[in-house]
Amino acid sequence: RVSGLYESEPLGVAEPQPPYLNAVAEIVTDLPLDELLTRLEAIERQLGRTQKGGWQPRTIDLDILWAEGERMQTERLTVPHPRLWERAFVLLPLAELTEALDGIPVAERAGQVAKWQTVRRVSSAWFFGTSPSPR
């Protein structure tokens, strides 16, 4: 399943940048998380991403936010994502796909952080013309 599409103002940037587009996808995989990350990075490169890290404009940024029953912290990857609960541009689309993670209500937390971040929903049918099923 895939969330609607959201537009957000860049956070923590020194120079003006265009707005970012954000969405969350729920996937099912048997891949270990480190292998999934390797494949996501390959997709980023195929789509034209040339740099990693920093607060620079990027063609695409694919992150692993959370994995059911998984906890991981390495140099390359931390799951759950360390800033998951701080970002309205992640939480608002995530709230379309799940009510709670680890017992934490996603929509409630999204409402709290959205007060100080500019995020707006721009489309519900952007990914192959579908939108998430209502909860």
PDB file of N, CA and C in Angstrom, residues 9-15 54-56:
ATOM      1  N   GLU A   9       8.081  21.747   3.145  1.00  0.00           N
ATOM      2  CA  GLU A   9       9.204  22.670   3.043  1.00  0.00           C
ATOM      3  C   GLU A   9      10.446  21.961   3.572  1.00  0.00           C
ATOM      4  N   PRO A  10      11.603  22.162   2.938  1.00  0.00           N
ATOM      5  CA  PRO A  10      12.837  21.541   3.417  1.00  0.00           C
ATOM      6  C   PRO A  10      13.166  21.993   4.841  1.00  0.00           C
ATOM      7  N   LEU A  11      13.618  21.050   5.659  1.00  0.00           N
ATOM      8  CA  LEU A  11      14.003  21.342   7.041  1.00  0.00           C
ATOM      9  C   LEU A  11      15.521  21.401   7.156  1.00  0.00           C
ATOM     10  N   GLY A  12      16.022  22.316   7.961  1.00  0.00           N
ATOM     11  CA  GLY A  12      17.442  22.362   8.285  1.00  0.00           C
ATOM     12  C   GLY A  12      18.367  22.680   7.126  1.00  0.00           C
ATOM     13  N   VAL A  13      17.905  23.457   6.155  1.00  0.00           N
ATOM     14  CA  VAL A  13      18.744  23.777   4.996  1.00  0.00           C
ATOM     15  C   VAL A  13      19.256  25.209   5.097  1.00  0.00           C
ATOM     16  N   ALA A  14      20.482  25.413   4.608  1.00  0.00           N
ATOM     17  CA  ALA A  14      21.086  26.745   4.676  1.00  0.00           C
ATOM     18  C   ALA A  14      20.609  27.637   3.535  1.00  0.00           C
ATOM     19  N   GLU A  15      20.433  27.051   2.353  1.00  0.00           N
ATOM     20  CA  GLU A  15      20.035  27.830   1.176  1.00  0.00           C
ATOM     21  C   GLU A  15      18.635  27.427   0.734  1.00  0.00           C
ATOM     22  N   GLY A  54      23.821  14.808   4.320  1.00  0.00           N
ATOM     23  CA  GLY A  54      23.765  16.258   4.206  1.00  0.00           C
ATOM     24  C   GLY A  54      22.339  16.727   4.001  1.00  0.00           C
ATOM     25  N   TRP A  55      22.153  18.003   3.993  1.00  0.00           N
ATOM     26  CA  TRP A  55      20.816  18.573   3.834  1.00  0.00           C
ATOM     27  C   TRP A  55      20.738  19.261   2.486  1.00  0.00           C
ATOM     28  N   GLN A  56      21.017  18.501   1.418  1.00  0.00           N
ATOM     29  CA  GLN A  56      21.051  19.035   0.069  1.00  0.00           C
ATOM     30  C   GLN A  56      19.830  18.548  -0.709  1.00  0.00           C
TER      31      GLN A  56
END
